Short mmCIF file of C-alpha atoms and ligand atoms in Angstrom, two decimals:
data_model
loop_
_atom_site.label_atom_id
_atom_site.label_comp_id
_atom_site.label_asym_id
_atom_site.label_seq_id
_atom_site.Cartn_x
_atom_site.Cartn_y
_atom_site.Cartn_z
CA MET G 14 32.39 7.76 -17.41
CA ARG G 15 36.14 8.46 -17.49
CA ASN G 16 38.40 5.61 -16.51
CA ASN G 17 40.54 7.70 -14.23
CA ALA G 18 39.54 9.84 -11.32
CA ILE G 19 40.77 13.41 -11.09
CA VAL G 20 41.59 13.46 -7.41
CA LEU G 21 39.78 16.56 -6.24
CA PHE G 22 40.94 16.82 -2.67
CA VAL G 23 43.85 15.15 -0.95
CA VAL G 24 43.45 15.03 2.80
CA SER G 25 46.44 14.29 5.01
CA SER G 26 44.70 14.34 8.38
CA VAL G 27 41.14 13.98 9.57
CA SER G 28 39.47 17.36 9.80
CA TYR G 29 35.77 17.69 9.12
CA PRO G 30 33.81 20.90 8.65
CA LYS G 31 32.38 22.08 11.95
CA TYR G 32 28.69 21.50 11.50
CA ARG G 33 26.96 21.09 14.84
CA PHE G 34 24.46 18.33 14.48
CA LYS G 35 22.56 16.82 17.31
CA LEU G 36 23.60 13.19 17.61
CA ASN G 37 20.83 10.63 17.42
CA SER G 38 20.29 8.53 20.53
CA TYR G 39 22.22 5.58 19.12
CA SER G 40 25.18 7.58 17.94
CA THR G 41 25.83 8.96 21.44
CA GLN G 42 26.96 5.43 22.37
CA PHE G 43 29.74 5.67 19.76
CA PRO G 44 32.77 7.72 20.85
CA VAL G 45 33.79 8.45 17.24
CA PHE G 46 30.71 10.64 16.85
CA GLU G 47 31.55 12.57 20.01
CA GLU G 48 34.97 13.09 18.45
CA TYR G 49 33.55 14.07 15.03
CA PRO G 50 29.89 15.10 15.49
CA GLU G 51 29.98 16.42 11.92
CA LEU G 52 30.90 13.07 10.39
CA ALA G 53 28.15 11.48 8.27
CA TYR G 54 29.51 7.95 8.29
CA LEU G 55 27.76 6.21 5.39
CA ASP G 56 30.31 3.43 4.84
CA ASN G 57 28.90 0.88 7.24
CA ALA G 58 29.10 -1.98 4.75
CA ALA G 59 32.90 -1.64 4.86
CA THR G 60 33.06 -1.59 8.64
CA THR G 61 30.77 -0.33 11.38
CA GLN G 62 31.84 2.03 14.13
CA ARG G 63 32.36 0.65 17.66
CA PRO G 64 30.23 1.50 20.67
CA LYS G 65 31.90 2.50 23.93
CA ALA G 66 30.95 -0.84 25.48
CA VAL G 67 33.14 -2.70 22.97
CA ILE G 68 36.08 -0.31 23.30
CA ASP G 69 35.82 -0.50 27.11
CA ALA G 70 35.76 -4.31 27.11
CA ILE G 71 38.95 -4.46 25.02
CA ASN G 72 40.64 -1.81 27.20
CA LYS G 73 39.64 -3.64 30.35
CA PHE G 74 41.04 -6.87 29.01
CA TYR G 75 44.43 -5.36 28.29
CA ILE G 76 44.51 -3.38 31.56
CA SER G 77 43.42 -6.00 34.06
CA GLU G 78 42.70 -9.34 32.40
CA ASN G 79 45.50 -9.91 29.94
CA ALA G 80 46.98 -13.43 29.82
CA ASN G 81 47.17 -16.20 27.26
CA ILE G 82 44.42 -18.81 27.31
CA HIS G 83 44.10 -22.58 27.59
CA ARG G 84 47.61 -23.08 28.91
CA GLY G 85 48.19 -21.16 32.14
CA ILE G 86 47.76 -22.57 35.63
CA TYR G 87 47.42 -19.20 37.31
CA ASP G 88 44.36 -17.07 38.02
CA LEU G 89 44.77 -14.48 35.30
CA SER G 90 45.12 -17.11 32.60
CA ASN G 91 42.23 -19.17 33.93
CA GLN G 92 40.08 -16.07 33.96
CA ALA G 93 41.06 -15.18 30.37
CA THR G 94 40.21 -18.76 29.31
CA THR G 95 36.85 -18.58 31.05
CA LYS G 96 36.03 -15.27 29.35
CA TYR G 97 37.13 -16.57 25.95
CA GLU G 98 34.90 -19.62 26.26
CA ALA G 99 32.02 -17.51 27.63
CA ALA G 100 32.25 -15.48 24.42
CA ARG G 101 31.93 -18.67 22.38
CA GLN G 102 28.76 -19.53 24.31
CA ALA G 103 27.41 -16.00 23.83
CA VAL G 104 27.96 -16.23 20.06
CA ALA G 105 26.27 -19.65 20.03
CA ASP G 106 23.25 -18.23 21.88
CA PHE G 107 23.21 -15.18 19.60
CA ILE G 108 22.59 -17.31 16.50
CA GLY G 109 20.65 -20.09 18.24
CA ALA G 110 23.37 -22.73 17.80
CA SER G 111 22.73 -25.88 19.80
CA SER G 112 26.12 -25.68 21.52
CA ALA G 113 29.26 -23.57 21.87
CA SER G 114 31.13 -26.38 20.12
CA ASN G 115 29.44 -25.34 16.86
CA ILE G 116 31.31 -22.02 16.98
CA GLY G 117 34.87 -21.55 15.73
CA PHE G 118 36.74 -18.26 15.84
CA THR G 119 38.48 -17.08 12.67
CA LYS G 120 39.96 -13.81 11.41
CA GLY G 121 36.69 -12.94 9.68
CA THR G 122 34.22 -13.96 7.00
CA THR G 123 36.97 -14.41 4.44
CA GLU G 124 38.82 -16.94 6.54
CA SER G 125 35.60 -18.73 7.53
CA VAL G 126 34.72 -19.33 3.88
CA ASN G 127 38.25 -20.48 3.07
CA VAL G 128 38.14 -22.93 5.98
CA VAL G 129 34.98 -24.57 4.67
CA ALA G 130 36.31 -24.69 1.11
CA GLN G 131 39.71 -26.11 2.08
CA SER G 132 39.02 -28.26 5.09
CA PHE G 133 35.52 -29.54 4.30
CA LEU G 134 34.55 -29.34 0.67
CA SER G 135 37.95 -30.21 -0.79
CA LYS G 136 37.52 -33.73 0.63
CA ARG G 137 34.06 -34.15 -0.89
CA LEU G 138 34.36 -32.47 -4.26
CA ASN G 139 35.10 -34.51 -7.38
CA GLN G 140 35.23 -34.02 -11.11
CA GLY G 141 31.70 -33.58 -12.46
CA ASP G 142 30.39 -32.09 -9.22
CA ASN G 143 29.29 -28.48 -8.98
CA ILE G 144 29.28 -25.58 -6.53
CA VAL G 145 26.50 -22.99 -6.72
CA VAL G 146 27.21 -19.36 -5.83
CA SER G 147 25.42 -16.17 -6.85
CA ILE G 148 26.55 -13.28 -9.01
CA LEU G 149 25.98 -11.04 -5.96
CA GLU G 150 28.85 -12.55 -3.98
CA HIS G 151 31.70 -10.62 -2.43
CA HIS G 152 35.04 -12.00 -3.68
CA ALA G 153 35.42 -13.62 -0.23
CA ASN G 154 32.52 -15.94 -1.02
CA PHE G 155 33.38 -16.39 -4.68
CA ILE G 156 37.10 -16.91 -5.22
CA PRO G 157 37.58 -19.75 -2.66
CA TRP G 158 34.87 -21.76 -4.47
CA GLN G 159 36.12 -20.82 -7.92
CA MET G 160 39.66 -21.94 -7.06
CA LEU G 161 38.48 -25.19 -5.52
CA ALA G 162 36.23 -25.96 -8.48
CA LYS G 163 39.18 -25.44 -10.86
CA GLU G 164 41.47 -27.62 -8.75
CA LYS G 165 38.97 -30.49 -8.66
CA GLY G 166 37.60 -30.24 -12.19
CA ALA G 167 34.20 -29.25 -10.81
CA GLU G 168 31.81 -26.66 -12.20
CA LEU G 169 31.10 -23.25 -10.64
CA ARG G 170 27.46 -22.39 -11.28
CA VAL G 171 26.35 -18.80 -10.79
CA ILE G 172 22.82 -17.74 -9.89
CA PRO G 173 21.89 -14.65 -11.96
CA ILE G 174 19.93 -11.60 -10.82
CA ASP G 175 16.89 -10.02 -12.43
CA GLU G 176 16.63 -6.44 -13.69
CA HIS G 177 16.00 -5.13 -10.15
CA GLY G 178 19.01 -6.85 -8.60
CA ASP G 179 17.08 -9.64 -6.84
CA LEU G 180 18.25 -13.21 -7.23
CA ASN G 181 16.53 -15.10 -10.01
CA MET G 182 15.06 -17.87 -7.87
CA PRO G 183 13.62 -19.99 -10.72
CA ALA G 184 17.11 -20.02 -12.27
CA TYR G 185 18.57 -21.04 -8.92
CA LYS G 186 16.20 -24.00 -8.71
CA GLU G 187 17.40 -25.15 -12.12
CA LEU G 188 21.07 -24.90 -11.12
CA VAL G 189 20.94 -27.13 -8.04
CA ASP G 190 21.06 -30.85 -8.76
CA GLN G 191 22.27 -34.12 -7.23
CA ASN G 192 25.88 -33.20 -8.13
CA THR G 193 25.75 -29.93 -6.19
CA LYS G 194 28.20 -30.26 -3.31
CA MET G 195 27.82 -26.74 -1.91
CA VAL G 196 25.53 -23.74 -2.23
CA ALA G 197 27.28 -20.58 -0.99
CA VAL G 198 25.36 -17.30 -0.96
CA ASN G 199 25.30 -14.10 0.98
CA HIS G 200 22.30 -12.99 3.02
CA ILE G 201 22.66 -9.33 2.03
CA SER G 202 24.64 -8.09 -0.97
CA ASN G 203 27.32 -5.61 0.07
CA THR G 204 26.98 -3.76 -3.25
CA LEU G 205 23.26 -3.66 -4.09
CA GLY G 206 21.78 -4.28 -0.66
CA THR G 207 19.69 -7.18 -1.97
CA ILE G 208 18.23 -9.27 0.84
CA ASN G 209 18.26 -12.88 -0.30
CA ASP G 210 15.59 -15.35 0.74
CA ILE G 211 18.03 -17.62 2.52
CA ALA G 212 15.30 -19.78 4.06
CA GLU G 213 14.12 -20.72 0.56
CA ILE G 214 17.67 -21.09 -0.80
CA ILE G 215 18.53 -23.49 2.03
CA ALA G 216 15.30 -25.48 1.69
CA VAL G 217 15.87 -25.97 -2.06
CA ALA G 218 19.51 -27.03 -1.60
CA HIS G 219 18.55 -29.51 1.10
CA THR G 220 16.09 -31.27 -1.20
CA LYS G 221 19.24 -32.27 -3.16
CA ASP G 222 21.28 -32.95 0.01
CA ALA G 223 23.56 -30.03 -0.82
CA PRO G 224 25.02 -28.22 2.21
CA VAL G 225 24.61 -24.45 2.34
CA MET G 226 27.09 -21.82 3.47
CA ILE G 227 25.60 -18.42 4.32
CA ASP G 228 27.82 -15.34 4.24
CA ALA G 229 26.14 -13.17 6.86
CA ALA G 230 28.78 -10.41 6.89
CA GLN G 231 26.24 -7.72 5.99
CA SER G 232 23.25 -9.00 7.92
CA VAL G 233 24.47 -10.30 11.26
CA SER G 234 24.41 -6.85 12.87
CA MET G 235 20.62 -6.49 12.59
CA TYR G 236 18.90 -9.57 11.19
CA PRO G 237 18.06 -12.69 13.17
CA LEU G 238 19.92 -15.72 11.83
CA ASP G 239 18.54 -18.53 13.94
CA ALA G 240 20.44 -21.73 13.21
CA GLN G 241 17.60 -24.04 14.30
CA TYR G 242 15.02 -22.26 12.18
CA LEU G 243 17.10 -21.61 9.07
CA LYS G 244 19.07 -24.87 9.20
CA TYR G 245 22.09 -23.56 7.30
CA ASP G 246 25.08 -25.88 7.37
CA PHE G 247 27.72 -23.17 7.71
CA LEU G 248 27.49 -19.51 8.65
CA ALA G 249 30.26 -16.92 8.41
CA PHE G 250 30.49 -13.39 9.76
CA SER G 251 33.02 -10.74 10.85
CA GLY G 252 33.21 -8.90 14.16
CA HIS G 253 34.03 -5.57 12.57
CA LYS G 254 30.76 -5.42 10.62
CA MET G 255 28.70 -5.89 13.80
CA TYR G 256 30.24 -3.15 15.98
CA GLY G 257 33.00 -5.47 17.18
CA PRO G 258 36.77 -5.51 16.66
CA PHE G 259 38.76 -6.02 13.50
CA GLY G 260 40.51 -9.34 13.01
CA ILE G 261 37.92 -11.59 14.59
CA GLY G 262 35.18 -13.60 12.90
CA VAL G 263 32.97 -16.61 13.32
CA LEU G 264 32.44 -19.89 11.55
CA TYR G 265 29.35 -21.81 12.63
CA VAL G 266 29.31 -25.48 11.67
CA ALA G 267 26.13 -27.56 12.01
CA ASP G 268 26.26 -30.72 14.15
CA GLN G 269 26.23 -33.13 11.22
CA HIS G 270 29.43 -31.64 9.75
CA LEU G 271 31.47 -31.13 12.92
CA SER G 272 33.56 -34.26 12.47
CA GLU G 273 34.29 -33.41 8.83
CA ILE G 274 35.95 -30.05 9.41
CA GLY G 275 39.65 -30.78 9.33
CA PRO G 276 42.52 -28.58 10.52
CA TYR G 277 43.09 -25.43 8.50
CA ASN G 278 46.38 -24.24 9.97
CA TYR G 279 48.79 -26.46 11.83
CA GLY G 280 50.44 -25.49 15.11
CA GLY G 281 49.98 -25.29 18.83
CA GLY G 282 46.72 -25.81 20.70
CA MET G 283 45.00 -28.14 18.24
CA ILE G 284 46.72 -31.48 18.67
CA LYS G 285 46.04 -34.70 20.57
CA GLU G 286 49.52 -36.10 20.12
CA VAL G 287 52.64 -35.25 18.13
CA THR G 288 55.42 -37.71 17.40
CA ILE G 289 58.24 -37.43 14.89
CA GLU G 290 56.24 -39.60 12.51
CA GLU G 291 52.66 -38.54 13.11
CA THR G 292 50.28 -35.94 14.55
CA THR G 293 46.69 -36.46 15.63
CA PHE G 294 44.27 -33.58 16.07
CA VAL G 295 41.44 -32.52 18.33
CA LYS G 296 38.04 -31.83 16.79
CA PHE G 297 36.33 -28.59 15.73
CA PRO G 298 36.37 -25.89 17.00
CA LYS G 299 39.77 -26.35 18.66
CA ASN G 300 41.31 -27.74 15.48
CA LEU G 301 40.49 -24.44 13.80
CA GLU G 302 42.22 -22.28 16.37
CA ALA G 303 45.88 -23.20 15.94
CA GLY G 304 48.38 -20.83 17.55
CA THR G 305 47.71 -17.98 19.92
CA SER G 306 44.14 -16.77 19.55
CA ASN G 307 42.95 -13.20 19.15
CA VAL G 308 41.76 -13.19 22.77
CA ALA G 309 41.07 -9.45 22.99
CA GLY G 310 39.18 -9.72 19.69
CA VAL G 311 36.98 -12.47 21.11
CA ILE G 312 36.32 -10.42 24.28
CA GLY G 313 35.40 -7.43 22.10
CA LEU G 314 33.15 -9.63 19.96
CA HIS G 315 31.34 -10.77 23.08
CA ALA G 316 30.76 -7.13 24.02
CA ALA G 317 29.45 -6.47 20.51
CA VAL G 318 27.00 -9.37 20.81
CA GLU G 319 25.81 -7.97 24.15
CA TYR G 320 25.49 -4.53 22.60
CA ILE G 321 23.26 -5.91 19.83
CA ASN G 322 21.28 -8.05 22.27
CA GLN G 323 20.23 -5.03 24.30
CA LEU G 324 18.96 -3.17 21.22
CA ASP G 325 15.36 -3.41 20.10
CA ARG G 326 16.22 -4.93 16.73
CA ALA G 327 12.65 -4.90 15.42
CA GLN G 328 12.41 -1.18 16.20
CA ILE G 329 15.80 -0.50 14.60
CA GLN G 330 14.90 -2.47 11.50
CA SER G 331 11.79 -0.39 11.09
CA GLU G 332 13.73 2.87 11.60
CA LEU G 333 16.39 1.72 9.16
CA SER G 334 13.82 0.78 6.59
CA GLU G 335 12.29 4.28 6.89
CA LEU G 336 15.75 5.87 6.53
CA SER G 337 16.44 3.61 3.58
CA GLN G 338 13.19 4.67 1.90
CA TYR G 339 14.09 8.33 2.54
CA THR G 340 17.57 7.81 1.05
CA GLU G 341 16.12 6.10 -2.01
CA GLU G 342 13.69 8.97 -2.64
CA LEU G 343 16.34 11.63 -2.21
CA LEU G 344 18.83 9.88 -4.45
CA GLN G 345 16.21 9.41 -7.15
CA SER G 346 15.24 13.06 -6.98
CA ILE G 347 18.71 14.30 -8.00
CA PRO G 348 19.11 14.78 -11.78
CA GLY G 349 22.33 13.08 -12.89
CA VAL G 350 22.29 10.50 -10.10
CA LYS G 351 21.32 6.93 -10.91
CA VAL G 352 20.84 4.12 -8.42
CA VAL G 353 22.33 1.26 -10.43
CA ARG G 354 19.85 -1.37 -9.20
CA LEU G 355 17.02 -1.19 -6.68
CA PRO G 356 16.15 -4.70 -5.52
CA LYS G 357 12.59 -5.35 -4.35
CA HIS G 358 14.00 -6.93 -1.21
CA HIS G 359 16.42 -4.31 -0.14
CA SER G 360 18.40 -3.24 2.92
CA GLY G 361 20.05 0.14 3.44
CA ILE G 362 22.86 -0.22 0.89
CA PHE G 363 22.79 1.80 -2.36
CA SER G 364 25.15 1.79 -5.31
CA ILE G 365 24.94 4.94 -7.38
CA GLU G 366 26.52 6.50 -10.45
CA VAL G 367 26.82 10.24 -10.94
CA GLU G 368 26.67 11.17 -14.60
CA ASP G 369 30.11 11.83 -16.13
CA ILE G 370 31.86 11.93 -12.75
CA HIS G 371 34.19 9.17 -11.64
CA PRO G 372 33.09 7.49 -8.36
CA HIS G 373 36.42 8.36 -6.72
CA ASP G 374 35.86 12.04 -7.50
CA VAL G 375 32.35 11.80 -6.08
CA ALA G 376 33.65 10.21 -2.88
CA SER G 377 36.45 12.74 -2.46
CA PHE G 378 34.03 15.65 -3.01
CA LEU G 379 31.65 14.22 -0.40
CA ASN G 380 34.58 13.77 1.97
CA LYS G 381 35.24 17.50 2.01
CA ASP G 382 31.69 17.88 3.36
CA GLY G 383 32.30 15.32 6.08
CA ILE G 384 30.44 12.51 4.30
CA ALA G 385 32.17 9.11 4.23
CA VAL G 386 31.16 6.76 1.41
CA ARG G 387 32.94 4.01 -0.51
CA ALA G 388 33.84 4.17 -4.21
CA GLY G 389 35.00 1.31 -6.40
CA MET G 390 33.99 -2.26 -7.14
CA HIS G 391 33.34 -3.26 -3.52
CA CYS G 392 35.07 -6.63 -4.10
CA THR G 393 32.24 -7.67 -6.41
CA GLN G 394 33.82 -7.46 -9.84
CA PRO G 395 31.75 -10.29 -11.40
CA LEU G 396 28.58 -8.44 -10.32
CA LEU G 397 29.68 -5.07 -11.70
CA THR G 398 30.78 -6.70 -14.95
CA ASP G 399 27.40 -8.42 -15.17
CA ILE G 400 25.47 -5.18 -14.75
CA GLY G 401 27.88 -3.29 -17.01
CA VAL G 402 29.08 -0.71 -14.50
CA PRO G 403 32.83 -0.24 -13.91
CA ALA G 404 32.54 1.18 -10.40
CA THR G 405 29.98 2.79 -8.13
CA VAL G 406 29.66 5.06 -5.14
CA ARG G 407 28.21 3.05 -2.28
CA ILE G 408 26.11 4.49 0.52
CA SER G 409 25.50 2.08 3.38
CA LEU G 410 23.42 2.91 6.43
CA ALA G 411 23.44 1.93 10.08
CA HIS G 412 21.10 2.70 12.97
CA TYR G 413 23.23 5.65 14.08
CA ASN G 414 22.65 7.48 10.79
CA ASP G 415 19.78 9.91 10.42
CA LYS G 416 17.85 11.94 7.85
CA SER G 417 19.91 15.09 8.35
CA GLN G 418 22.95 13.20 7.08
CA ILE G 419 21.05 12.07 4.00
CA ASP G 420 19.96 15.68 3.42
CA ARG G 421 23.62 16.70 3.52
CA LEU G 422 24.46 13.90 1.09
CA LYS G 423 21.87 15.24 -1.33
CA ALA G 424 23.07 18.86 -0.96
CA SER G 425 26.66 17.82 -1.53
CA LEU G 426 25.82 15.74 -4.61
CA ILE G 427 23.87 18.65 -6.09
CA GLU G 428 26.79 21.02 -5.40
CA LEU G 429 29.18 18.56 -7.07
CA ILE G 430 27.01 18.22 -10.17
CA ASP G 431 26.72 22.04 -10.42
CA PHE G 432 30.47 22.42 -9.91
CA TRP G 433 31.15 19.87 -12.64
CA SER G 434 28.74 21.19 -15.28
C1 PLP P 527 29.10 -9.75 1.92
C2 PLP P 527 30.53 -9.79 2.39
N1 PLP P 527 31.14 -10.97 2.48
C3 PLP P 527 32.41 -11.08 2.91
C4 PLP P 527 33.14 -9.98 3.24
C5 PLP P 527 34.55 -10.13 3.73
O1 PLP P 527 34.61 -9.81 5.08
P1 PLP P 527 36.01 -9.71 5.84
O2 PLP P 527 36.85 -8.79 5.02
O3 PLP P 527 35.66 -9.15 7.17
O4 PLP P 527 36.56 -11.08 5.91
C6 PLP P 527 32.55 -8.71 3.13
C7 PLP P 527 33.33 -7.48 3.42
O5 PLP P 527 33.02 -6.42 2.96
C8 PLP P 527 31.20 -8.63 2.71
O6 PLP P 527 30.60 -7.45 2.60
#
């Protein structure tokens, strides 16, 4: 593969070819597909689209509910505070947390991981200790641990994958020991779509008293993540990957660690007392939410949780798995297209290479046919280095995608390969 892309098409404004496709029943709830019925949006691992219910909730907040929280003594502010805290309870219920006080709001998964690294693990980690991550991690769940390990003279241990792209579980069991101070893994890989057996990963770590942080960025939209059943210590996810707004995320902290999460940022809204000499702080989650919160983001996140709650997730999972199977078969039937790894436990995310064509050229060619995919390293450079691939084209599915869009993907890839040869 060439190192540089030849940029095939430069687009200055959004204008998709005017196919007239019937929207599937889920996609009619998403205004973007009314706007662009011809858009085959296959970049859901980067961010999902937003249903009308989420957009309406944010609009409503700014039109008739807007006020700052936790500090007003007038109706509008009290109402905003009540709604903000109701969202915290809804998120707690969504993941089966025992209380709303286990839920802190952050900017997203990235910040949630950094909070745990900086305000929890940094106090516990010493020279000679180790942190276990996997080679599948997004940089957001890799670099914070790598940096902390370096700072403390600890070791970063990396769980390898097998030839399919599944985690090598026997190797994992060898890596965890009594000096492991954190196991941090994703539930679903954003590059290969591997679904990790987090129940087993957590159980193994707990036999060595190691806490576990689960990065649920790619799974929270469709997979149950019950805190009582799975018993993870920390869970991170982002609103924008579960049909909610940008700029809002969640950090769940299990009861036994609540008192150990220290402040992350300093400022208003998280103090008990401030004197010239000293400041004392309130406990998690308030100590995490210094400064003015993303109130509209939290309201939108609540609407996203309600949107997911009213879906039949078992039904959607089965439809998605059928669509995923269909995608896999079509991709494998195109000469010149290679799916770089096909894990045995797989969700609807595929990384492909097209022979002799740079991933950016593939993505820009697909774009002219109204197909949105991602090209690059997907913030998983250690993984791509490990599997010896410089970059891929990533196709990632959601419940509002359908087979006709995958057929168009295939037709467009075949046209590209013909055009190139
Ligand atoms: C698995 C995974 N973890 C973490 C992140 C980072 O999420 P955010 O950018 O919303 O903080 C992503 C984003 O793509 C992801 O896919």
